[in-house]
Coordinates of C-alpha atoms in Angstrom, one line a residue:
Chain W
M133 CA -45.7 -20.9 299.9
T134 CA -46.9 -24.0 301.6
K135 CA -45.5 -27.3 300.4
P136 CA -48.6 -29.4 299.3
L137 CA -49.7 -26.3 297.2
R138 CA -46.6 -26.4 295.0
P139 CA -47.4 -29.6 292.9
A140 CA -50.9 -28.4 292.4
L141 CA -49.7 -25.0 291.1
I142 CA -47.1 -26.7 288.8
G143 CA -49.9 -29.0 287.5
G144 CA -52.1 -26.0 286.9
V145 CA -49.5 -24.2 285.0
L146 CA -48.6 -27.2 282.8
L147 CA -52.4 -27.8 282.1
A148 CA -52.7 -24.1 281.0
V149 CA -49.6 -24.2 278.9
L150 CA -50.7 -27.5 277.2
G151 CA -54.1 -26.5 276.8
S152 CA -53.3 -23.3 274.9
L153 CA -50.3 -24.9 272.9
C154 CA -52.5 -28.0 271.8
P155 CA -54.3 -26.5 268.8
F156 CA -51.0 -24.9 267.6
L157 CA -49.1 -28.1 268.0
W158 CA -51.7 -29.9 266.1
F159 CA -51.6 -27.6 263.1
V160 CA -47.8 -27.4 263.2
L161 CA -47.8 -31.2 262.9
T162 CA -50.5 -31.2 260.2
S163 CA -48.5 -28.8 258.1
F164 CA -45.7 -31.3 257.8
K165 CA -47.9 -34.2 256.9
S166 CA -48.8 -35.6 253.5
Q167 CA -52.4 -35.5 252.1
I168 CA -52.8 -39.2 252.9
Q169 CA -51.7 -38.8 256.6
V170 CA -54.1 -35.8 257.0
E171 CA -57.0 -37.9 256.0
A172 CA -56.0 -41.2 257.6
I173 CA -58.4 -42.7 260.1
P174 CA -57.4 -43.3 262.9
P175 CA -55.3 -40.1 262.7
T176 CA -51.6 -40.5 262.6
W177 CA -49.6 -38.4 265.1
W178 CA -46.3 -38.0 263.7
P179 CA -45.8 -36.4 260.3
D180 CA -43.6 -37.7 257.7
G181 CA -41.9 -34.3 257.4
S182 CA -43.3 -33.5 253.9
L183 CA -43.1 -29.8 252.8
G184 CA -45.8 -30.4 250.1
F185 CA -48.4 -28.1 251.9
Y186 CA -46.1 -25.3 252.1
T187 CA -45.2 -25.3 248.5
S188 CA -48.8 -25.6 247.4
A189 CA -49.9 -22.8 250.0
L190 CA -47.3 -20.6 248.5
S191 CA -47.9 -21.3 244.9
E192 CA -51.5 -22.4 244.4
H193 CA -53.1 -20.3 247.1
R194 CA -51.2 -17.1 246.7
L195 CA -50.0 -16.9 250.3
L196 CA -47.3 -14.5 249.5
Y197 CA -49.8 -12.0 248.3
Y198 CA -51.7 -12.2 251.6
I199 CA -48.5 -11.9 253.7
R200 CA -47.5 -8.8 251.7
N201 CA -51.0 -7.3 252.3
S202 CA -50.8 -8.1 256.0
V203 CA -47.3 -6.6 256.3
I204 CA -48.6 -3.4 254.7
V205 CA -51.8 -3.2 256.7
A206 CA -50.4 -4.2 260.1
G207 CA -47.1 -2.1 259.6
A208 CA -49.0 1.0 258.6
T209 CA -51.4 0.6 261.5
T210 CA -48.6 0.2 264.0
V211 CA -46.6 3.2 262.7
I212 CA -49.7 5.6 262.5
A213 CA -51.1 4.4 265.8
L214 CA -47.8 4.9 267.6
V215 CA -47.1 8.2 265.9
V216 CA -50.5 9.6 267.1
A217 CA -50.5 7.8 270.6
T218 CA -47.0 8.8 271.7
P219 CA -47.8 12.7 271.9
A220 CA -51.3 12.1 273.0
A221 CA -50.2 9.8 276.0
Y222 CA -47.3 12.2 276.8
A223 CA -49.8 15.1 277.0
L224 CA -52.3 13.0 279.1
A225 CA -49.4 12.0 281.4
R226 CA -47.8 15.5 281.8
L227 CA -50.3 18.3 281.3
R228 CA -52.3 19.7 284.0
M229 CA -55.7 19.7 282.3
A230 CA -59.3 19.3 283.2
G231 CA -61.2 16.0 282.4
K232 CA -58.1 13.8 282.0
A233 CA -59.9 11.0 283.8
W234 CA -62.8 11.4 281.5
I235 CA -60.6 11.3 278.4
L236 CA -58.8 8.1 279.5
G237 CA -62.0 6.5 280.7
G238 CA -63.7 7.4 277.3
L239 CA -60.7 5.8 275.5
L240 CA -61.3 2.6 277.4
C241 CA -65.0 2.5 276.5
V242 CA -64.3 3.0 272.9
A243 CA -61.9 0.1 273.1
M244 CA -64.6 -2.0 274.6
F245 CA -67.2 -1.6 271.9
P246 CA -68.1 -4.9 270.3
H247 CA -66.9 -4.8 266.7
I248 CA -70.2 -5.8 265.3
V249 CA -71.8 -2.6 266.8
I250 CA -69.6 -0.4 264.8
A251 CA -69.3 -2.5 261.7
G252 CA -72.3 -0.8 259.9
P253 CA -71.2 2.7 260.4
V254 CA -67.6 1.8 259.6
W255 CA -68.6 0.2 256.3
Q256 CA -70.9 3.1 255.3
I257 CA -68.2 5.7 256.1
L258 CA -65.6 3.9 254.1
E259 CA -68.0 3.4 251.3
R260 CA -68.6 7.1 251.0
L261 CA -64.8 7.8 251.2
G262 CA -64.1 5.1 248.7
G263 CA -62.1 3.1 251.1
L264 CA -63.6 -0.3 250.5
N265 CA -61.2 -2.8 249.1
T266 CA -58.2 -0.6 249.8
H267 CA -55.5 -1.0 252.3
W268 CA -56.0 2.4 253.9
G269 CA -59.6 1.6 254.2
L270 CA -58.6 -1.1 256.7
V271 CA -55.8 0.7 258.3
L272 CA -58.2 3.5 259.3
P273 CA -60.5 1.4 261.5
Y274 CA -57.5 -0.5 263.0
V275 CA -55.8 2.7 264.0
S276 CA -58.9 4.0 265.7
L277 CA -59.5 0.6 267.3
T278 CA -55.8 0.1 268.5
L279 CA -55.2 3.8 269.7
P280 CA -56.9 3.5 273.0
L281 CA -54.8 0.6 274.1
A282 CA -51.6 2.3 272.8
V283 CA -52.4 5.5 274.6
W284 CA -53.2 3.6 277.8
V285 CA -49.9 1.7 277.8
L286 CA -47.8 4.8 276.9
T287 CA -49.6 7.0 279.5
T288 CA -48.9 4.6 282.3
F289 CA -45.3 4.5 281.0
F290 CA -44.7 8.3 280.8
H291 CA -46.5 8.7 284.1
E292 CA -43.9 6.5 285.7
L293 CA -41.0 8.6 284.6
P294 CA -40.0 11.2 287.1
F295 CA -40.7 14.7 285.9
E296 CA -37.5 15.9 287.5
L297 CA -35.7 14.2 284.6
E298 CA -37.4 16.5 282.1
E299 CA -36.7 19.5 284.2
A300 CA -33.2 18.5 284.6
A301 CA -33.0 18.3 280.8
R302 CA -34.6 21.8 280.4
I303 CA -32.1 23.3 282.7
D304 CA -29.4 21.4 280.7
G305 CA -30.6 23.2 277.6
C306 CA -33.3 21.0 276.1
T307 CA -36.4 22.4 274.5
T308 CA -39.6 20.4 275.4
W309 CA -39.2 18.4 272.0
Q310 CA -35.6 17.7 272.7
A311 CA -36.3 16.5 276.2
L312 CA -39.0 14.2 274.7
Y313 CA -36.8 12.5 272.2
R314 CA -33.5 12.5 274.1
I315 CA -34.6 11.6 277.6
V316 CA -38.2 10.5 277.7
L317 CA -38.4 8.3 274.6
P318 CA -35.3 6.3 275.3
L319 CA -36.5 5.7 278.9
A320 CA -40.1 4.8 277.7
A321 CA -38.6 2.2 275.2
P322 CA -40.2 -0.8 277.0
G323 CA -43.6 1.0 276.8
L324 CA -43.1 1.9 273.2
F325 CA -42.2 -1.9 272.4
T326 CA -45.2 -3.1 274.2
A327 CA -47.7 -0.7 272.5
T328 CA -46.0 -1.5 269.1
I329 CA -46.3 -5.3 269.5
L330 CA -49.8 -5.2 270.9
T331 CA -50.8 -2.9 268.0
F332 CA -49.1 -5.0 265.4
I333 CA -50.5 -8.3 266.8
Y334 CA -54.0 -6.9 266.7
A335 CA -53.7 -5.7 263.1
W336 CA -51.9 -8.9 262.0
N337 CA -54.7 -11.1 263.5
E338 CA -57.8 -9.1 262.9
F339 CA -60.3 -11.0 260.9
F340 CA -63.8 -9.4 261.1
F341 CA -63.2 -6.0 259.6
A342 CA -60.8 -7.5 257.1
L343 CA -63.4 -9.7 255.8
L344 CA -66.0 -7.0 255.8
I345 CA -63.9 -4.3 254.0
L346 CA -61.8 -6.4 251.7
T347 CA -63.7 -8.6 249.3
D348 CA -61.2 -8.2 246.6
P349 CA -58.6 -11.2 246.8
E350 CA -55.9 -8.6 245.6
H351 CA -56.2 -6.7 248.9
Q352 CA -57.0 -9.4 251.4
T353 CA -54.9 -10.0 254.4
L354 CA -53.7 -13.3 255.8
P355 CA -56.5 -14.3 258.1
V356 CA -59.1 -13.7 255.5
G357 CA -57.0 -15.2 252.8
I358 CA -56.4 -18.4 254.8
A359 CA -60.0 -18.7 255.7
L360 CA -60.9 -18.5 252.0
F361 CA -58.6 -21.3 251.1
Q362 CA -61.6 -23.4 251.4
G363 CA -63.1 -24.2 248.1
E364 CA -66.7 -25.0 247.3
F365 CA -66.3 -28.8 247.8
T366 CA -62.8 -29.0 249.3
M367 CA -61.2 -28.3 252.7
P368 CA -57.5 -28.1 252.2
W369 CA -56.5 -28.6 255.9
G370 CA -52.8 -29.2 255.1
E371 CA -52.5 -25.9 253.2
I372 CA -54.4 -24.0 255.9
A373 CA -52.1 -25.5 258.6
A374 CA -49.0 -24.6 256.6
A375 CA -50.3 -21.0 256.0
S376 CA -51.2 -20.6 259.7
V377 CA -47.7 -21.6 260.8
I378 CA -46.2 -19.1 258.3
A379 CA -48.7 -16.5 259.7
T380 CA -48.0 -17.2 263.3
L381 CA -44.1 -17.4 263.0
P382 CA -43.5 -13.6 262.8
L383 CA -45.4 -13.0 266.0
I384 CA -43.7 -15.8 267.9
I385 CA -40.4 -14.4 266.9
I386 CA -41.1 -10.9 267.8
V387 CA -42.6 -11.9 271.2
L388 CA -39.7 -14.2 272.0
L389 CA -37.2 -11.4 271.1
F390 CA -38.9 -8.8 273.1
Q391 CA -40.4 -10.9 275.9
R392 CA -38.6 -9.2 278.7
R393 CA -39.5 -5.8 277.4
I394 CA -43.2 -6.7 277.1
I395 CA -43.3 -8.1 280.6
N396 CA -41.8 -4.7 281.7
G397 CA -44.2 -2.9 279.7
L398 CA -47.4 -4.7 281.0
S399 CA -46.4 -4.5 284.5
A400 CA -45.6 -0.8 284.5
G401 CA -47.4 1.0 287.3
A402 CA -47.7 -2.3 289.3
V403 CA -44.2 -2.2 290.7
K404 CA -42.1 1.0 291.4
G405 CA -39.2 1.0 289.2
Chain S
M435 CA -22.5 42.7 292.2
A436 CA -25.7 41.0 293.3
G437 CA -25.7 37.2 292.6
L438 CA -29.4 37.0 292.9
V439 CA -32.1 39.4 293.5
L440 CA -35.8 38.5 294.0
R441 CA -38.4 41.3 293.9
H442 CA -41.8 40.9 295.3
I443 CA -42.3 37.4 294.1
E444 CA -45.9 36.2 294.4
K445 CA -47.1 32.9 293.2
T446 CA -50.6 31.4 293.2
F447 CA -51.6 27.9 292.0
G448 CA -55.1 28.3 290.7
R449 CA -56.7 30.2 293.5
T450 CA -54.2 29.0 296.3
P451 CA -51.6 31.5 297.0
V452 CA -48.2 29.9 297.8
L453 CA -45.9 32.8 297.9
H454 CA -46.7 36.3 299.2
D455 CA -44.3 39.2 298.3
V456 CA -41.1 37.4 298.7
S457 CA -38.0 39.7 298.3
L458 CA -34.4 38.5 298.8
E459 CA -31.0 39.7 297.9
A460 CA -27.8 37.5 297.7
G461 CA -24.4 39.0 297.0
D462 CA -22.2 37.3 294.5
G463 CA -20.7 34.2 296.0
E464 CA -23.1 34.0 298.9
F465 CA -24.6 30.7 300.1
V466 CA -28.2 31.4 300.9
V467 CA -30.3 28.8 302.5
L468 CA -34.1 28.8 302.2
L469 CA -35.3 27.0 305.4
G470 CA -38.8 26.1 306.4
P471 CA -41.3 23.3 307.1
S472 CA -42.6 21.4 304.1
G473 CA -45.2 23.2 302.2
C474 CA -43.8 26.6 303.1
G475 CA -43.1 27.4 299.5
K476 CA -39.4 27.2 299.6
S477 CA -39.2 24.6 296.7
T478 CA -41.6 26.7 294.5
L479 CA -39.4 29.7 295.1
L480 CA -36.3 27.7 294.0
R481 CA -38.3 26.5 290.9
I482 CA -39.3 30.1 290.1
I483 CA -35.6 31.1 290.3
A484 CA -34.7 28.2 288.0
G485 CA -37.4 29.2 285.6
L486 CA -39.3 25.8 285.9
E487 CA -42.2 27.6 287.3
P488 CA -43.4 31.1 286.3
Q489 CA -44.1 33.6 289.0
T490 CA -47.5 35.3 289.1
R491 CA -45.9 38.7 289.9
G492 CA -42.5 40.0 290.8
S493 CA -39.1 39.6 289.1
V494 CA -36.0 37.5 289.3
H495 CA -32.6 38.9 288.5
I496 CA -29.4 36.8 288.2
G497 CA -26.1 38.4 288.0
G498 CA -27.6 41.7 287.5
R499 CA -29.7 40.6 284.6
C500 CA -33.6 40.3 284.7
V501 CA -34.3 36.6 283.6
D502 CA -38.1 36.7 283.8
A503 CA -38.4 36.2 280.1
L504 CA -35.7 33.5 279.9
P505 CA -36.2 29.7 279.8
P506 CA -34.2 27.7 282.4
S507 CA -31.6 26.8 279.8
D508 CA -30.7 30.5 279.3
R509 CA -30.6 31.6 282.9
D510 CA -27.0 30.3 283.4
I511 CA -28.0 28.2 286.4
A512 CA -27.5 24.6 287.4
M513 CA -29.8 22.7 289.7
V514 CA -29.3 19.6 291.9
F515 CA -32.5 17.9 292.4
Q516 CA -33.9 16.1 295.5
H517 CA -34.1 12.7 293.6
Y518 CA -30.7 13.5 291.7
A519 CA -32.7 13.2 288.3
L520 CA -29.7 11.5 286.6
Y521 CA -30.5 10.4 283.2
P522 CA -30.8 6.6 283.7
H523 CA -30.0 5.6 280.1
L524 CA -26.7 7.5 280.1
T525 CA -23.4 6.8 281.7
V526 CA -22.0 9.1 284.3
R527 CA -19.8 10.6 281.7
E528 CA -22.7 11.1 279.3
N529 CA -24.7 12.6 282.2
L530 CA -21.9 15.1 282.9
A531 CA -21.5 15.9 279.3
F532 CA -25.2 16.3 278.3
G533 CA -25.6 19.9 279.2
L534 CA -22.3 21.0 277.7
K535 CA -23.3 19.0 274.5
M536 CA -26.7 20.6 274.3
R537 CA -24.9 24.0 274.4
G538 CA -22.7 23.0 271.6
K539 CA -19.4 23.0 273.4
P540 CA -16.5 21.5 271.5
K541 CA -15.5 17.8 272.4
A542 CA -12.2 18.9 273.9
V543 CA -13.7 21.4 276.2
I544 CA -16.3 18.8 277.3
Q545 CA -13.6 16.2 278.0
A546 CA -11.4 18.7 279.9
R547 CA -14.4 19.9 282.1
I548 CA -15.5 16.3 282.8
A549 CA -11.9 15.4 283.8
E550 CA -11.7 18.6 286.0
T551 CA -15.0 17.8 287.7
A552 CA -14.3 14.2 288.1
A553 CA -11.2 15.0 290.0
L554 CA -12.9 17.6 292.2
L555 CA -15.5 15.2 293.3
E556 CA -13.4 12.1 293.0
I557 CA -15.7 10.3 290.7
H558 CA -13.3 9.3 288.0
D559 CA -13.8 5.6 288.8
L560 CA -17.5 5.9 288.1
L561 CA -17.4 7.7 284.7
D562 CA -18.4 4.6 282.7
R563 CA -21.1 3.3 285.0
K564 CA -24.8 3.8 284.7
P565 CA -26.7 5.7 287.5
R566 CA -28.3 2.5 288.8
E567 CA -24.9 0.9 289.4
L568 CA -24.1 3.6 291.9
S569 CA -24.9 4.0 295.6
G570 CA -27.0 6.9 297.0
G571 CA -23.9 8.8 297.9
Q572 CA -22.2 8.3 294.6
Q573 CA -25.4 9.3 292.7
Q574 CA -25.4 12.4 294.8
R575 CA -21.8 13.2 293.8
V576 CA -22.6 12.7 290.1
A577 CA -25.6 15.1 290.6
M578 CA -23.3 17.7 292.0
G579 CA -20.9 17.0 289.2
R580 CA -23.5 17.6 286.5
A581 CA -24.2 20.9 288.1
I582 CA -20.5 21.9 288.6
V583 CA -19.3 20.7 285.0
R584 CA -21.3 23.6 283.5
K585 CA -19.7 26.4 285.5
P586 CA -22.9 28.2 285.9
R587 CA -23.4 31.6 287.6
L588 CA -25.7 30.3 290.1
F589 CA -26.3 26.9 291.7
L590 CA -29.7 25.8 293.0
F591 CA -30.0 22.8 295.3
D592 CA -33.4 21.3 296.2
E593 CA -33.0 19.4 299.4
P594 CA -30.0 17.5 297.8
L595 CA -29.1 15.6 301.0
S596 CA -32.4 14.4 302.1
N597 CA -32.2 11.0 300.7
L598 CA -28.9 10.1 302.3
D599 CA -28.4 8.4 305.6
A600 CA -27.6 10.4 308.5
R601 CA -23.8 9.8 308.4
L602 CA -23.3 10.3 304.8
R603 CA -25.5 13.5 305.1
T604 CA -23.1 15.1 307.6
S605 CA -20.0 14.2 305.5
M606 CA -21.6 15.6 302.3
R607 CA -22.4 18.6 304.1
V608 CA -18.9 19.4 305.0
E609 CA -17.9 18.6 301.4
L610 CA -20.6 21.0 300.1
K611 CA -19.2 23.7 302.3
K612 CA -15.6 23.1 301.0
L613 CA -17.0 23.0 297.4
H614 CA -18.6 26.4 297.9
R615 CA -15.4 27.9 299.3
R616 CA -13.5 26.6 296.4
L617 CA -15.9 27.5 293.6
G618 CA -17.0 30.8 295.1
T619 CA -20.2 30.8 293.1
T620 CA -23.6 32.1 294.4
M621 CA -25.7 29.0 295.8
V622 CA -29.3 28.9 296.9
Y623 CA -30.1 25.8 299.0
V624 CA -33.5 24.6 300.0
T625 CA -33.8 22.5 303.1
H626 CA -36.1 21.8 306.1
D627 CA -33.1 20.7 308.2
Q628 CA -32.0 23.4 310.4
A629 CA -28.5 21.7 311.1
E630 CA -27.9 21.9 307.3
A631 CA -29.1 25.6 307.2
M632 CA -26.9 26.7 310.2
T633 CA -23.8 25.0 309.0
L634 CA -24.0 25.7 305.2
G635 CA -25.4 29.2 305.0
N636 CA -23.9 32.6 305.1
T637 CA -27.6 33.8 305.0
I638 CA -30.6 31.9 306.1
A639 CA -34.0 32.9 304.9
V640 CA -36.6 31.2 307.2
M641 CA -39.9 30.8 305.4
N642 CA -43.4 29.7 306.6
H643 CA -46.8 30.0 304.9
G644 CA -45.3 31.4 301.7
R645 CA -43.7 34.4 303.5
I646 CA -40.1 34.9 304.5
Q647 CA -40.1 35.2 308.2
Q648 CA -36.6 36.4 308.7
I649 CA -33.3 36.8 306.8
G650 CA -30.1 36.9 308.5
R651 CA -26.8 35.3 309.4
P652 CA -27.2 32.0 311.1
D653 CA -26.0 33.2 314.4
Q654 CA -28.6 36.1 314.1
I655 CA -31.3 33.8 313.3
Y656 CA -30.4 31.7 316.3
H657 CA -29.7 34.4 318.9
E658 CA -32.2 36.9 317.7
P659 CA -35.3 35.2 316.2
G660 CA -37.5 37.8 314.8
N661 CA -40.8 36.1 315.7
P662 CA -42.0 33.2 317.6
F663 CA -42.1 31.0 314.5
V664 CA -38.5 31.4 313.8
A665 CA -37.6 31.0 317.5
G666 CA -39.6 27.7 317.6
F667 CA -38.3 26.4 314.3
I668 CA -34.6 26.9 314.9
G669 CA -33.0 24.9 317.8
S670 CA -33.2 21.4 319.0
P671 CA -35.0 20.8 321.3
P672 CA -37.3 23.8 320.3
M673 CA -37.4 26.8 322.5
N674 CA -39.6 26.7 325.5
M675 CA -42.4 29.3 324.9
F676 CA -44.8 30.6 327.5
E677 CA -47.9 32.4 326.6
G678 CA -48.9 34.9 329.3
S679 CA -49.1 38.5 330.5
Y680 CA -46.5 40.8 331.7
R681 CA -46.3 43.8 333.9
L682 CA -43.4 46.2 334.1
H683 CA -41.9 47.2 337.3
Q684 CA -39.0 49.6 337.7
R685 CA -36.2 47.2 337.0
E686 CA -37.9 44.0 336.2
L687 CA -40.5 42.5 334.1
E688 CA -43.0 40.3 335.8
F689 CA -44.2 37.5 333.6
R690 CA -47.2 35.3 334.4
A691 CA -48.3 32.2 332.6
G692 CA -50.8 30.2 334.6
E693 CA -49.3 29.4 338.1
L694 CA -45.8 30.3 336.8
T695 CA -44.4 33.7 337.6
L696 CA -41.0 34.9 336.5
R697 CA -39.1 38.0 337.5
V698 CA -36.8 38.9 334.8
P699 CA -34.3 41.9 335.1
F700 CA -35.3 44.4 332.6
Q701 CA -34.9 48.1 331.6
A702 CA -38.4 49.6 331.4
H703 CA -37.4 52.2 328.7
D704 CA -36.4 49.4 326.3
L705 CA -40.1 48.5 325.9
V706 CA -42.1 50.7 323.5
G707 CA -45.7 50.5 324.4
A708 CA -47.9 49.6 327.4
D709 CA -46.7 48.8 331.0
S710 CA -48.7 45.6 330.8
G711 CA -50.1 43.3 328.2
I712 CA -50.0 40.0 326.6
A713 CA -46.7 38.5 325.5
T714 CA -44.7 35.4 324.6
L715 CA -41.6 34.5 326.6
G716 CA -39.1 32.2 325.2
I717 CA -36.0 30.5 326.7
R718 CA -33.8 28.0 324.8
P719 CA -33.2 24.7 326.5
E720 CA -29.5 25.3 326.5
D721 CA -30.0 28.5 328.4
V722 CA -31.5 26.6 331.3
T723 CA -28.9 25.3 333.7
F724 CA -28.7 23.7 337.1
E725 CA -25.6 25.6 338.4
P726 CA -25.8 28.1 341.2
P727 CA -27.5 31.2 339.9
E728 CA -25.7 34.3 338.9
S729 CA -27.1 37.7 339.3
R730 CA -28.7 38.1 335.9
H731 CA -30.1 34.5 336.1
V732 CA -33.7 33.8 337.1
A733 CA -33.9 30.8 339.4
V734 CA -36.9 28.7 339.7
A735 CA -37.6 25.5 341.8
G736 CA -38.9 22.5 339.9
T737 CA -39.0 18.7 339.7
I738 CA -37.5 16.6 337.1
D739 CA -40.0 14.6 335.1
L740 CA -37.9 12.8 332.7
I741 CA -34.2 12.7 331.6
E742 CA -33.1 11.7 328.1
N743 CA -29.4 10.8 328.2
L744 CA -27.7 11.5 324.8
G745 CA -24.2 10.5 325.9
G746 CA -22.5 13.9 325.5
D747 CA -25.4 15.9 326.9
S748 CA -28.9 15.2 328.3
I749 CA -32.2 16.6 327.7
V750 CA -34.1 17.2 331.0
Y751 CA -37.9 17.6 331.1
L752 CA -39.0 19.6 334.2
V753 CA -42.1 20.9 335.9
I754 CA -41.9 24.3 337.3
Q755 CA -44.9 25.9 338.8
G756 CA -47.3 23.8 336.8
Q757 CA -45.6 24.5 333.5
S758 CA -43.3 22.1 331.6
L759 CA -39.8 23.3 330.7
V760 CA -37.1 21.6 328.7
A761 CA -33.4 22.0 329.5
R762 CA -30.3 20.8 327.5
T763 CA -27.4 20.3 329.8
S764 CA -23.8 19.2 329.4
P765 CA -22.2 17.2 330.9
V766 CA -24.8 14.6 331.7
L767 CA -27.0 15.4 334.6
R768 CA -26.4 13.3 337.7
Q769 CA -30.0 13.7 339.1
H770 CA -32.9 11.3 338.6
A771 CA -36.6 11.8 337.7
G772 CA -38.5 13.0 340.6
D773 CA -35.7 14.9 342.0
S774 CA -36.2 18.6 343.0
V775 CA -33.8 21.0 341.3
T776 CA -33.4 24.7 340.9
A777 CA -33.5 25.7 337.3
C778 CA -31.5 28.9 336.3
M779 CA -32.6 30.6 333.2
K780 CA -30.9 33.3 331.3
N781 CA -31.2 34.9 327.7
F782 CA -34.9 35.4 327.6
H783 CA -36.7 36.1 324.3
L784 CA -39.8 38.4 324.4
F785 CA -42.4 38.6 321.6
M786 CA -45.4 40.8 321.4
N787 CA -47.9 40.7 318.6
E788 CA -45.7 38.1 316.9
I789 CA -42.7 40.6 316.9
R790 CA -39.5 40.3 318.8
I791 CA -38.9 42.8 321.4
P792 CA -35.2 43.6 321.7
W793 CA -33.8 42.7 325.1
P794 CA -31.1 44.8 326.8
S795 CA -27.7 43.5 326.3
S796 CA -27.0 41.2 329.2

């Protein structure tokens, strides 16, 4: 790298990091402010460290309900999507079959549909099935929307694993299933982590379908719940900020814990292991 | 008892035939090498023996038992793969134990077998490492170990030394030979390297285009190649081949290829067929010398085009009567490029219609 380019690159990186962190920092700060500080003009930067918004978000706005609903929906989505995507991806990576490229391309197309396009049909289907205002009614479209990505990530991963390993396992006495769970899955762990986290994050953050399908507050997930904190005449900024921090925390923890594995997962296929 | 018998094996991938009517028999304890250029079907044949690939027709017998219906795990075989195929997430010890564990062997037996194998291959220091912490040569040893530890009836090797550097390859070759002597188990070894084939095999099966070209002992394959392909494939540098026409005289065969005319001592009654025709004449580079000719030699004047000095010996590129001829001489030749020399040739190989014509013993 040439020398004059370095400061420019570092500056660019800093700008990007600060730019994306700024809103997050602002609502973290806001969440620790008092009601007076929130409404102060000119705005105060540094909060006085009050936890008032957290307690009121939890007690008055039923935040725990929303968290529970989100855990159920995102958890179920992730488990189902992974259980379906793993064998599908394995088959796509390993079997000699016609039209493999079409299947993978088709999956990609499905993943790219704008949500608004399928909103109507999804709503109608769920209405017929009685899935409106139920958790499974939300899990169903989430699974079908996250499957393409999960299948893609896992297919790339399985593809990278030398087939010789499975043949060696078969000679060593494994059946196809034994070879899959004793040899292939442990080695594809980074891919599984990546797919798991991407799926979970999607289901945890999704707003549009959650708003459409869940009108009953009993079943609403975090993003919808937080959005509906807003009253007819009030905008409880502090509580919204506190709830957002709580909603974001699990994702940050997961991503930090598995950062290395995710990077491995996303760069699979780019570099030869 | 036969260690391995292949009967009329055929294989097609889709519509592409890759193996044609391959039959082979290996005695118990024999070391068979499948030798051929890449794409000749030798690896496919090995995979069919292993059960990793079903044959289209024909049958495989291991230790006197037909194994066509058996999966790889029940064929009592072990295979060493080209890229070793060690399980990356398991330690060397677990790699060795894996096959025994899958077969439900008791722990004590597994431990004893691992200790025995580790001693044999001198890998006890590596047992608790992961494969990625090993050098290529060490991985190779562990891969062998994983095969040996199971004590199978038949070993299959798929170009196991091709990923090692030249020096390591030579030393592993020697070790493999010793190992075979010690274990006395039937081994089938796939390679495209003729030096490996010549040094390791009791029997070599030379393959090309999905067919076995010749099966024989290494010296047979070398001294009596059955067809021009085998003649050209075995030997380095390759055999000199002249395409031309022959005419039989009473005690000699006159061979013409372009401007080149060679008169080779020959007994006419050895040749079944016509007195004249089209043929291929071959001479190994090591059968071309620059010493004064003896009675059975054929001497031809030529010029040296180029000399490659290899230290112990040299490869000499000559032009004789408009044809090029390669010679391998030892010790190193004193002449220079451009010098005129007399090349003396012996041990000719004659092929007609792609088949070797036996030469009278000379």
